Short mmCIF file of C-alpha atoms and ligand atoms in Angstrom, two decimals:
data_model
loop_
_atom_site.label_atom_id
_atom_site.label_comp_id
_atom_site.label_asym_id
_atom_site.label_seq_id
_atom_site.Cartn_x
_atom_site.Cartn_y
_atom_site.Cartn_z
CA MET A 1 77.72 107.62 -230.75
CA SER A 2 79.96 104.74 -229.91
CA VAL A 3 79.66 102.57 -233.04
CA LYS A 4 81.57 104.26 -235.86
CA MET A 5 82.88 102.10 -238.59
CA SER A 6 83.74 102.32 -242.22
CA SER A 7 82.60 99.83 -244.77
CA SER A 8 83.01 99.20 -248.45
CA THR A 9 79.44 97.95 -248.90
CA SER A 10 76.89 100.70 -249.09
CA ARG A 11 74.61 100.92 -246.16
CA ILE A 12 71.34 102.78 -245.86
CA VAL A 13 69.08 103.66 -242.96
CA GLN A 14 65.46 104.06 -244.04
CA LYS A 15 62.72 105.52 -241.88
CA TYR A 16 59.08 104.67 -242.53
CA GLY A 17 56.48 106.90 -240.87
CA GLY A 18 53.16 105.85 -239.39
CA SER A 19 51.15 106.51 -242.55
CA SER A 20 53.51 104.30 -244.58
CA VAL A 21 52.92 101.29 -242.31
CA ALA A 22 49.30 102.02 -241.35
CA THR A 23 47.82 98.70 -242.60
CA PRO A 24 49.05 95.11 -243.13
CA GLU A 25 48.91 95.74 -246.91
CA LEU A 26 51.16 98.81 -246.57
CA ILE A 27 53.56 96.89 -244.30
CA LEU A 28 53.86 94.23 -247.02
CA LYS A 29 54.52 96.97 -249.61
CA VAL A 30 57.27 98.43 -247.43
CA ALA A 31 58.70 94.93 -246.96
CA ASN A 32 58.85 94.50 -250.72
CA ARG A 33 60.60 97.79 -251.20
CA ILE A 34 63.20 96.96 -248.55
CA ILE A 35 63.82 93.54 -250.14
CA GLU A 36 64.35 95.19 -253.55
CA THR A 37 66.93 97.56 -252.06
CA SER A 38 68.69 94.75 -250.24
CA LYS A 39 68.78 92.65 -253.45
CA ILE A 40 71.03 95.20 -255.15
CA GLY A 41 73.62 94.68 -252.44
CA ILE A 42 72.76 97.51 -250.09
CA GLU A 43 72.68 96.80 -246.34
CA VAL A 44 69.36 98.07 -245.00
CA VAL A 45 68.50 99.16 -241.50
CA ALA A 46 64.84 100.24 -241.39
CA VAL A 47 63.40 102.34 -238.59
CA VAL A 48 59.63 102.26 -238.21
CA SER A 49 57.00 104.39 -236.52
CA ALA A 50 53.90 102.94 -234.94
CA MET A 51 51.10 102.00 -237.38
CA GLY A 52 48.85 104.92 -238.39
CA SER A 53 47.46 106.72 -235.36
CA THR A 54 48.48 104.06 -232.83
CA THR A 55 50.46 106.47 -230.66
CA ASN A 56 47.50 108.87 -230.41
CA LYS A 57 45.20 105.98 -229.52
CA LEU A 58 47.56 104.75 -226.80
CA ILE A 59 47.82 108.24 -225.32
CA SER A 60 44.05 108.68 -225.23
CA LEU A 61 43.69 105.24 -223.68
CA ALA A 62 46.05 106.31 -220.90
CA LYS A 63 44.08 109.52 -220.42
CA ARG A 64 40.89 107.53 -219.94
CA ILE A 65 42.59 105.67 -217.10
CA CYS A 66 43.98 108.76 -215.43
CA GLY A 67 43.85 112.44 -216.37
CA ARG A 68 47.59 113.07 -216.31
CA PRO A 69 49.37 109.75 -216.92
CA PRO A 70 52.79 109.50 -215.25
CA ASP A 71 55.54 110.02 -217.83
CA ARG A 72 57.42 106.80 -217.03
CA GLU A 73 54.34 104.63 -217.54
CA LEU A 74 53.35 106.61 -220.63
CA ASP A 75 56.74 105.72 -222.16
CA MET A 76 56.22 102.05 -221.25
CA LEU A 77 52.88 102.22 -223.03
CA VAL A 78 53.58 104.24 -226.18
CA SER A 79 56.86 102.48 -226.95
CA THR A 80 54.80 99.33 -227.64
CA GLY A 81 53.39 100.95 -230.80
CA GLU A 82 56.79 100.85 -232.50
CA GLN A 83 57.61 97.46 -231.01
CA ALA A 84 54.53 96.02 -232.75
CA SER A 85 55.20 97.63 -236.14
CA CYS A 86 58.86 96.59 -236.24
CA ALA A 87 57.98 92.96 -235.45
CA LEU A 88 55.25 93.00 -238.12
CA LEU A 89 57.63 94.43 -240.71
CA ALA A 90 60.24 91.76 -239.94
CA MET A 91 57.53 89.09 -240.29
CA ALA A 92 56.40 90.61 -243.58
CA ILE A 93 59.94 90.51 -244.99
CA GLN A 94 60.36 86.91 -243.87
CA SER A 95 57.03 85.94 -245.39
CA LEU A 96 58.23 87.35 -248.73
CA GLY A 97 61.38 85.26 -248.58
CA GLY A 98 63.79 87.86 -247.12
CA LYS A 99 65.96 87.60 -244.03
CA ALA A 100 65.01 90.12 -241.34
CA VAL A 101 65.26 90.62 -237.62
CA SER A 102 63.56 93.26 -235.47
CA PHE A 103 64.92 95.00 -232.39
CA THR A 104 63.55 97.50 -229.90
CA GLY A 105 65.49 100.71 -229.21
CA SER A 106 66.82 99.32 -225.94
CA GLN A 107 67.96 96.07 -227.57
CA VAL A 108 70.21 97.99 -229.96
CA GLY A 109 71.54 100.18 -227.15
CA ILE A 110 69.97 103.54 -227.92
CA ILE A 111 70.93 105.16 -224.64
CA THR A 112 69.06 108.31 -223.64
CA ASP A 113 68.85 110.69 -220.71
CA ALA A 114 66.03 110.10 -218.21
CA ALA A 115 63.66 112.84 -219.45
CA HIS A 116 60.65 110.58 -220.01
CA THR A 117 58.47 111.50 -223.06
CA LYS A 118 61.15 113.87 -224.39
CA ALA A 119 64.42 112.00 -223.87
CA ARG A 120 67.57 112.90 -225.80
CA ILE A 121 69.86 110.26 -227.26
CA LEU A 122 73.23 110.19 -225.52
CA LYS A 123 74.81 107.37 -227.49
CA VAL A 124 74.01 104.50 -229.81
CA GLU A 125 75.79 101.31 -228.84
CA GLY A 126 74.41 99.46 -231.83
CA HIS A 127 74.34 95.97 -230.24
CA GLY A 128 73.52 93.25 -232.69
CA ILE A 129 73.03 95.45 -235.74
CA LEU A 130 76.40 94.96 -237.38
CA GLU A 131 76.43 91.25 -236.58
CA ALA A 132 72.97 90.86 -238.13
CA LEU A 133 73.95 92.88 -241.23
CA GLU A 134 77.08 90.80 -241.65
CA LYS A 135 74.95 87.66 -241.61
CA GLY A 136 72.83 89.12 -244.41
CA PHE A 137 69.83 90.16 -242.33
CA ILE A 138 67.77 93.24 -242.95
CA VAL A 139 67.58 94.96 -239.57
CA ILE A 140 64.34 96.58 -238.39
CA VAL A 141 64.55 98.93 -235.41
CA ALA A 142 61.63 100.36 -233.44
CA GLY A 143 61.76 104.15 -233.75
CA PHE A 144 61.03 106.83 -231.15
CA GLN A 145 62.44 104.95 -228.15
CA GLY A 146 65.51 104.24 -226.11
CA MET A 147 66.65 103.28 -222.65
CA THR A 148 68.46 105.04 -219.84
CA ASP A 149 71.65 103.56 -218.43
CA ALA A 150 69.41 102.36 -215.57
CA PHE A 151 67.39 100.24 -218.07
CA GLU A 152 64.34 102.50 -218.01
CA ILE A 153 62.39 102.70 -221.30
CA THR A 154 62.16 106.24 -222.67
CA THR A 155 60.65 107.93 -225.73
CA LEU A 156 62.11 110.81 -227.70
CA GLY A 157 59.06 113.05 -228.12
CA ARG A 158 56.35 113.08 -230.81
CA GLY A 159 57.69 112.41 -234.28
CA GLY A 160 60.87 111.04 -232.68
CA SER A 161 61.40 108.11 -235.07
CA ASP A 162 63.12 110.56 -237.43
CA ILE A 163 65.71 111.13 -234.68
CA THR A 164 66.24 107.38 -234.18
CA ALA A 165 66.90 106.97 -237.90
CA VAL A 166 69.46 109.76 -238.14
CA ALA A 167 71.23 108.72 -234.94
CA LEU A 168 71.52 105.16 -236.27
CA ALA A 169 72.73 106.41 -239.65
CA ALA A 170 75.43 108.43 -237.88
CA ALA A 171 76.46 105.58 -235.60
CA LEU A 172 76.53 103.00 -238.39
CA ASN A 173 78.28 105.32 -240.83
CA ALA A 174 75.48 104.83 -243.35
CA ASP A 175 75.86 106.38 -246.79
CA VAL A 176 72.47 107.99 -246.50
CA CYS A 177 69.46 108.26 -244.20
CA GLU A 178 66.23 108.12 -246.18
CA LYS A 179 62.97 109.36 -244.74
CA LEU A 180 60.13 107.71 -246.65
CA THR A 181 56.86 109.48 -246.10
CA ASP A 182 53.46 110.36 -247.56
CA GLU A 183 54.83 113.34 -249.57
CA ASP A 184 57.40 113.00 -252.35
CA GLY A 185 59.92 115.29 -250.64
CA VAL A 186 60.21 118.66 -248.96
CA HIS A 187 58.01 121.22 -250.68
CA THR A 188 58.15 124.99 -250.87
CA ALA A 189 55.19 124.96 -248.43
CA ASP A 190 53.08 122.33 -246.67
CA PRO A 191 51.14 120.68 -249.54
CA ARG A 192 48.19 120.28 -247.18
CA LYS A 193 47.89 124.09 -247.07
CA ILE A 194 49.21 124.99 -250.52
CA PRO A 195 48.40 122.05 -252.82
CA GLU A 196 50.43 123.49 -255.71
CA ALA A 197 53.61 123.73 -253.56
CA ARG A 198 56.60 122.39 -255.46
CA ARG A 199 59.07 119.75 -254.39
CA LEU A 200 62.56 121.07 -253.76
CA ASP A 201 65.47 119.03 -255.06
CA ALA A 202 67.83 120.10 -252.30
CA LEU A 203 68.07 122.19 -249.16
CA SER A 204 70.93 122.98 -246.83
CA TYR A 205 70.93 121.59 -243.29
CA GLU A 206 70.47 125.12 -241.94
CA GLU A 207 67.45 125.79 -244.16
CA MET A 208 65.83 122.48 -243.22
CA LEU A 209 66.55 123.06 -239.54
CA GLU A 210 64.81 126.45 -239.70
CA LEU A 211 61.84 125.05 -241.65
CA SER A 212 61.43 122.13 -239.22
CA SER A 213 61.83 124.26 -236.12
CA LEU A 214 59.30 126.73 -237.52
CA GLY A 215 56.62 124.08 -237.99
CA ALA A 216 57.30 121.99 -241.14
CA LYS A 217 56.44 118.57 -239.78
CA VAL A 218 58.13 116.69 -242.60
CA LEU A 219 61.35 116.19 -240.57
CA HIS A 220 61.86 116.44 -236.83
CA PRO A 221 64.14 119.42 -236.03
CA ARG A 222 66.28 117.28 -233.71
CA ALA A 223 66.80 114.78 -236.54
CA VAL A 224 68.02 117.58 -238.81
CA GLU A 225 70.29 118.89 -236.06
CA CYS A 226 71.76 115.42 -235.51
CA ALA A 227 72.28 114.97 -239.28
CA MET A 228 74.02 118.34 -239.49
CA ASN A 229 76.27 117.60 -236.52
CA HIS A 230 77.30 114.19 -237.85
CA GLY A 231 77.33 114.96 -241.58
CA VAL A 232 74.54 112.46 -242.35
CA LYS A 233 73.07 112.97 -245.84
CA LEU A 234 69.30 113.00 -245.63
CA HIS A 235 66.97 112.10 -248.47
CA VAL A 236 63.24 112.75 -247.98
CA ARG A 237 61.18 110.80 -250.53
CA SER A 238 57.86 109.06 -251.06
CA SER A 239 57.25 105.64 -249.55
CA PHE A 240 54.72 104.98 -252.31
CA HIS A 241 57.01 105.29 -255.39
CA ASN A 242 60.69 105.30 -256.29
CA GLU A 243 61.15 108.83 -257.61
CA GLU A 244 63.98 110.95 -256.28
CA GLY A 245 62.90 113.25 -253.43
CA THR A 246 64.70 116.06 -251.62
CA TRP A 247 68.31 115.95 -250.45
CA ILE A 248 69.34 117.75 -247.27
CA LYS A 249 73.07 118.43 -247.35
CA GLU A 250 75.83 121.01 -246.93
CA GLU A 251 75.02 124.41 -248.39
CA GLU A 252 76.20 125.00 -251.96
CA ALA A 253 76.53 128.28 -253.82
CA TYR A 254 73.49 127.72 -256.07
CA MET A 255 71.22 127.54 -253.02
CA GLU A 256 71.65 131.28 -252.54
CA GLN A 257 70.20 132.13 -255.93
CA SER A 258 66.67 132.51 -254.69
CA PRO A 259 66.06 134.46 -251.49
CA VAL A 260 63.41 132.12 -250.11
CA CYS A 261 63.11 128.35 -250.48
CA GLY A 262 60.20 127.63 -248.20
CA LEU A 263 57.20 128.96 -246.35
CA THR A 264 55.96 127.36 -243.17
CA TYR A 265 53.62 127.99 -240.25
CA ASP A 266 53.10 126.93 -236.68
CA VAL A 267 49.88 127.05 -234.68
CA SER A 268 51.29 125.42 -231.56
CA GLU A 269 52.28 128.63 -229.80
CA ALA A 270 50.41 131.16 -227.66
CA LYS A 271 51.11 134.85 -227.24
CA VAL A 272 51.60 136.09 -223.69
CA SER A 273 51.78 139.73 -222.64
CA VAL A 274 52.93 141.16 -219.33
CA LEU A 275 51.52 144.67 -219.08
CA GLU A 276 52.65 147.81 -217.29
CA LEU A 277 56.25 146.99 -216.60
CA PRO A 278 58.72 149.58 -215.38
CA ASP A 279 60.87 150.49 -218.41
CA LYS A 280 64.23 149.83 -216.77
CA PRO A 281 67.13 147.35 -217.07
CA GLY A 282 66.70 143.88 -215.55
CA VAL A 283 62.91 143.55 -215.81
CA ALA A 284 62.90 141.34 -218.93
CA ALA A 285 65.72 139.27 -217.42
CA LYS A 286 63.58 138.56 -214.33
CA ILE A 287 60.64 137.40 -216.44
CA PHE A 288 62.62 135.19 -218.81
CA SER A 289 64.78 133.71 -216.02
CA ALA A 290 61.61 132.64 -214.18
CA LEU A 291 60.34 130.91 -217.35
CA ALA A 292 63.70 129.33 -218.12
CA ALA A 293 63.88 127.91 -214.59
CA ALA A 294 60.62 126.09 -215.36
CA GLN A 295 62.12 124.75 -218.66
CA ILE A 296 59.79 126.92 -220.74
CA ASN A 297 61.19 128.08 -224.08
CA VAL A 298 60.22 131.54 -225.19
CA ASP A 299 60.25 132.39 -228.89
CA VAL A 300 59.34 135.70 -230.57
CA ILE A 301 59.73 138.62 -228.15
CA VAL A 302 58.69 142.25 -228.47
CA LEU A 303 58.69 145.23 -226.10
CA ASN A 304 55.86 147.52 -227.09
CA ASN A 305 53.77 150.55 -226.20
CA THR A 306 56.28 152.42 -224.09
CA ARG A 307 54.39 155.16 -222.19
CA GLY A 308 56.94 157.23 -220.35
CA THR A 309 58.50 154.88 -217.83
CA ILE A 310 55.92 152.11 -218.37
CA THR A 311 56.08 149.43 -221.07
CA ASP A 312 54.44 146.14 -222.13
CA LEU A 313 56.27 142.92 -223.02
CA SER A 314 54.88 140.27 -225.38
CA PHE A 315 56.31 136.92 -226.41
CA THR A 316 55.27 133.51 -227.64
CA LEU A 317 55.67 130.15 -225.96
CA PRO A 318 54.29 126.64 -226.60
CA LYS A 319 50.53 126.39 -225.91
CA ASN A 320 51.32 123.20 -224.00
CA ASP A 321 53.37 125.22 -221.50
CA LEU A 322 50.73 127.89 -220.92
CA ASP A 323 49.25 126.21 -217.83
CA LYS A 324 52.70 126.14 -216.29
CA ALA A 325 53.76 129.64 -217.44
CA LEU A 326 50.76 131.74 -216.42
CA PRO A 327 50.89 131.05 -212.64
CA ILE A 328 54.64 131.74 -212.62
CA LEU A 329 54.17 135.05 -214.46
CA ARG A 330 51.18 136.10 -212.36
CA GLU A 331 53.05 135.40 -209.16
CA LEU A 332 56.05 137.39 -210.35
CA SER A 333 53.81 140.22 -211.50
CA GLY A 334 52.09 140.36 -208.09
CA LYS A 335 55.40 140.36 -206.25
CA GLU A 336 57.06 143.00 -208.44
CA GLY A 337 53.98 145.20 -208.89
CA TYR A 338 53.64 144.68 -212.67
CA GLY A 339 50.24 144.81 -214.40
CA ALA A 340 48.01 142.09 -215.85
CA VAL A 341 49.31 138.96 -217.59
CA THR A 342 47.24 138.07 -220.66
CA ALA A 343 47.33 135.10 -223.04
CA ASN A 344 46.07 134.65 -226.60
CA THR A 345 45.97 131.13 -228.03
CA ASN A 346 44.44 132.15 -231.38
CA ILE A 347 47.69 132.94 -233.08
CA ALA A 348 49.78 131.48 -235.90
CA LYS A 349 53.41 132.08 -236.75
CA VAL A 350 54.20 132.29 -240.46
CA SER A 351 57.83 132.06 -241.53
CA ILE A 352 59.90 132.21 -244.68
CA VAL A 353 63.29 130.53 -244.87
CA GLY A 354 66.15 130.66 -247.34
CA ALA A 355 69.95 130.76 -247.41
CA GLY A 356 69.66 133.40 -250.15
CA MET A 357 68.35 135.96 -247.65
CA ARG A 358 71.95 136.68 -246.69
CA SER A 359 72.62 138.13 -250.11
CA HIS A 360 69.16 139.45 -251.02
CA PRO A 361 68.18 142.52 -248.99
CA GLY A 362 64.55 143.54 -248.58
CA VAL A 363 63.08 140.09 -247.95
CA ALA A 364 61.38 141.11 -244.69
CA ALA A 365 59.87 144.16 -246.42
CA ARG A 366 58.39 141.93 -249.13
CA MET A 367 56.91 139.63 -246.48
CA PHE A 368 55.20 142.60 -244.79
CA GLU A 369 53.92 143.84 -248.15
CA ALA A 370 52.43 140.42 -248.84
CA LEU A 371 50.73 140.45 -245.44
CA ALA A 372 49.47 143.98 -245.96
CA ARG A 373 48.07 143.09 -249.40
CA SER A 374 46.02 140.31 -247.83
CA GLU A 375 44.99 142.68 -245.00
CA VAL A 376 46.74 140.67 -242.32
CA ASN A 377 48.15 142.45 -239.32
CA SER A 378 51.33 141.36 -237.54
CA ASN A 379 52.76 142.83 -234.39
CA LEU A 380 55.38 140.26 -233.37
CA ILE A 381 58.29 139.76 -235.74
CA SER A 382 61.50 137.85 -235.46
CA THR A 383 64.35 137.44 -237.93
CA SER A 384 67.59 135.52 -238.24
CA GLU A 385 70.15 135.41 -241.04
CA ILE A 386 68.01 133.00 -243.04
CA LYS A 387 64.42 133.42 -241.79
CA VAL A 388 61.68 135.95 -241.11
CA SER A 389 58.75 135.04 -238.83
CA CYS A 390 55.58 137.03 -238.19
CA VAL A 391 52.93 136.28 -235.60
CA ILE A 392 49.42 136.78 -236.92
CA SER A 393 45.88 135.88 -235.90
CA ASP A 394 45.17 132.21 -236.72
CA LYS A 395 41.98 133.15 -238.55
CA ASP A 396 44.15 135.04 -241.08
CA LEU A 397 46.47 132.10 -241.80
CA ASP A 398 44.68 130.85 -244.90
CA ARG A 399 44.82 134.35 -246.43
CA ALA A 400 48.41 135.03 -245.46
CA LEU A 401 50.01 131.82 -246.77
CA PRO A 402 48.99 132.07 -250.47
CA SER A 403 49.85 135.76 -250.51
CA ILE A 404 53.40 135.17 -249.21
CA TYR A 405 53.77 132.12 -251.47
CA LYS A 406 52.97 134.28 -254.49
CA GLU A 407 55.16 137.19 -253.41
CA PHE A 408 58.26 134.98 -253.33
CA ASP A 409 57.37 133.10 -256.50
CA LEU A 410 57.77 129.81 -254.66
CA ASP A 411 56.49 127.95 -257.70
CA SER A 412 59.71 128.61 -259.54
CA VAL A 413 62.26 127.72 -256.86
CA PRO A 414 63.00 124.12 -257.81
CA GLU A 415 64.45 124.96 -261.24
CA LYS A 416 67.15 126.89 -259.48
CA ARG A 417 67.98 124.08 -257.13
CA ARG A 418 69.06 121.15 -259.22
CA ILE A 419 70.97 118.48 -257.35
CA SER A 420 74.41 117.33 -258.39
CA LYS A 421 74.09 113.89 -259.95
CA SER A 422 77.12 112.54 -258.08
CA MET A 423 75.01 112.34 -254.92
CA GLU A 424 72.77 109.74 -256.49
CA ALA A 425 75.69 107.42 -257.22
CA LYS A 426 74.98 104.25 -255.25
CA MET A 427 71.35 104.81 -254.48
CA PRO A 428 68.49 102.71 -255.81
CA SER A 429 66.09 104.64 -257.98
P1 LIG B 501 55.81 110.63 -241.06
O1 LIG B 501 54.70 109.96 -240.33
O2 LIG B 501 56.25 109.91 -242.31
O3 LIG B 501 56.94 111.03 -240.16
P2 LIG B 501 54.71 113.29 -240.94
O4 LIG B 501 53.20 113.33 -241.03
O5 LIG B 501 55.33 113.47 -239.61
O6 LIG B 501 55.19 111.96 -241.65
O7 LIG B 501 55.34 114.36 -241.94
C1 LIG B 501 54.91 114.43 -243.28
C2 LIG B 501 53.91 115.58 -243.41
O8 LIG B 501 54.61 116.81 -243.25
C3 LIG B 501 53.29 115.72 -244.77
O9 LIG B 501 52.13 114.94 -244.90
C4 LIG B 501 52.99 117.21 -244.88
O10 LIG B 501 51.64 117.52 -244.63
C5 LIG B 501 53.80 117.84 -243.77
N1 LIG B 501 54.62 118.96 -244.24
C6 LIG B 501 54.70 120.17 -243.63
N2 LIG B 501 55.50 120.99 -244.32
C7 LIG B 501 55.95 120.31 -245.38
C8 LIG B 501 56.82 120.64 -246.46
N3 LIG B 501 57.39 121.85 -246.55
N4 LIG B 501 57.06 119.70 -247.38
C9 LIG B 501 56.50 118.46 -247.30
N5 LIG B 501 55.66 118.09 -246.30
C10 LIG B 501 55.39 119.01 -245.35
N1 LIG B 502 54.85 107.12 -233.14
C1 LIG B 502 55.44 108.31 -232.63
C2 LIG B 502 54.50 109.49 -232.83
O1 LIG B 502 53.41 109.31 -233.35
C3 LIG B 502 56.79 108.60 -233.19
C4 LIG B 502 56.87 108.81 -234.69
O2 LIG B 502 55.91 108.51 -235.41
O3 LIG B 502 57.89 109.28 -235.15
O4 LIG B 502 54.81 110.58 -232.44
MG1 LIG B 503 56.71 112.45 -238.41
#
């Protein structure tokens, strides 16, 4: 990040997701909210997503033109979704009597690498933003997009506006980065699966990073990573009302009081097995090096069914990468004399996360008991210091989630996670 500056005025970066700006009426509501915040003397930079399902519609439009749209042109196309919503929001603010100016990602110097459709931000030059803020403008920035140093338009990957917001908050030294969304904060589970899931008052960066990486769509994992690396305080709250939401911040001692703070799931992975491998050193390395060379990330891994000198290897990888992975594995298997390569796309990964796992033994055992009680079988398991993940059949997901939720008493977590009032100091309520 190249713009780093301190300021005595408080400054906030707000991110509004697609559902919060889905219609002209909602855009006007957001405009009103931003004006209210700006009226109390806070400098506002707002990052917007494309309206509603615009990005999906643009992608399907491209697919009707050609089966596999070229990534560069796809970025040219989908980046227009955010360009439209940021201009509309600036117009809405102006129509309500506020001062606002909109910019695309390239205009404000969000410089990325050249990996079209999944670019990473290298630096934020911040052109024009500080000047506009100084002149009393509310600044609206199109999320999800940037530009290479060769002036090529790029996008950051689906859900990438969260990353834009955090990167801008870091670069502009904002007091807080607010994500305003259709839920009132981060819950102990996805409210769409467990309606009674409770809002958490606070989570540590590490907990949020695990939850996001393991499927909780509420924040993009790269946004959480960026916030953690730059010490940006994140506040996830509703775009429809002013109640306090969930703070993501440094870990504090009270966060360890309960072993688990959240339950999440991911249905975007497939399970792949390579059968009849020689049980000797170097075989797994060959398989995973071949996948890594093709930029395919492997997740949960298990070596199973050893029969003398023969074994089977199973792992998960993104369903989207299956078409690329299977030919590579089958070729390797043919060359090395391994057995069949099979794939199962009907799987789900369920995970529990919590900083308290470090000091509460037996968490994994309780997760397995909960699965067993709901008669769900799991044969791929992965753990870290603060998470346990199990791969199950996707048809069992709706039985597994409530059972795990109950086992860890996730209804009672929030009481133990009160936020310190000092964090609310300058924020509007
Ligand atoms: P936006 O468009 O504002 O970025 P998203 O749809 O990407 O919003 O993310 C918000 C959604 O994340 C919610 O509607 C909710 O279904 C989902 N979600 C998944 N896990 C959680 C969780 N633990 N807490 C809150 N929301 C969650
Ligand atoms: N509009 C983009 C998407 O739908 C980016 C975002 O909403 O964050 O993925
Ligand atoms: Mg999102």
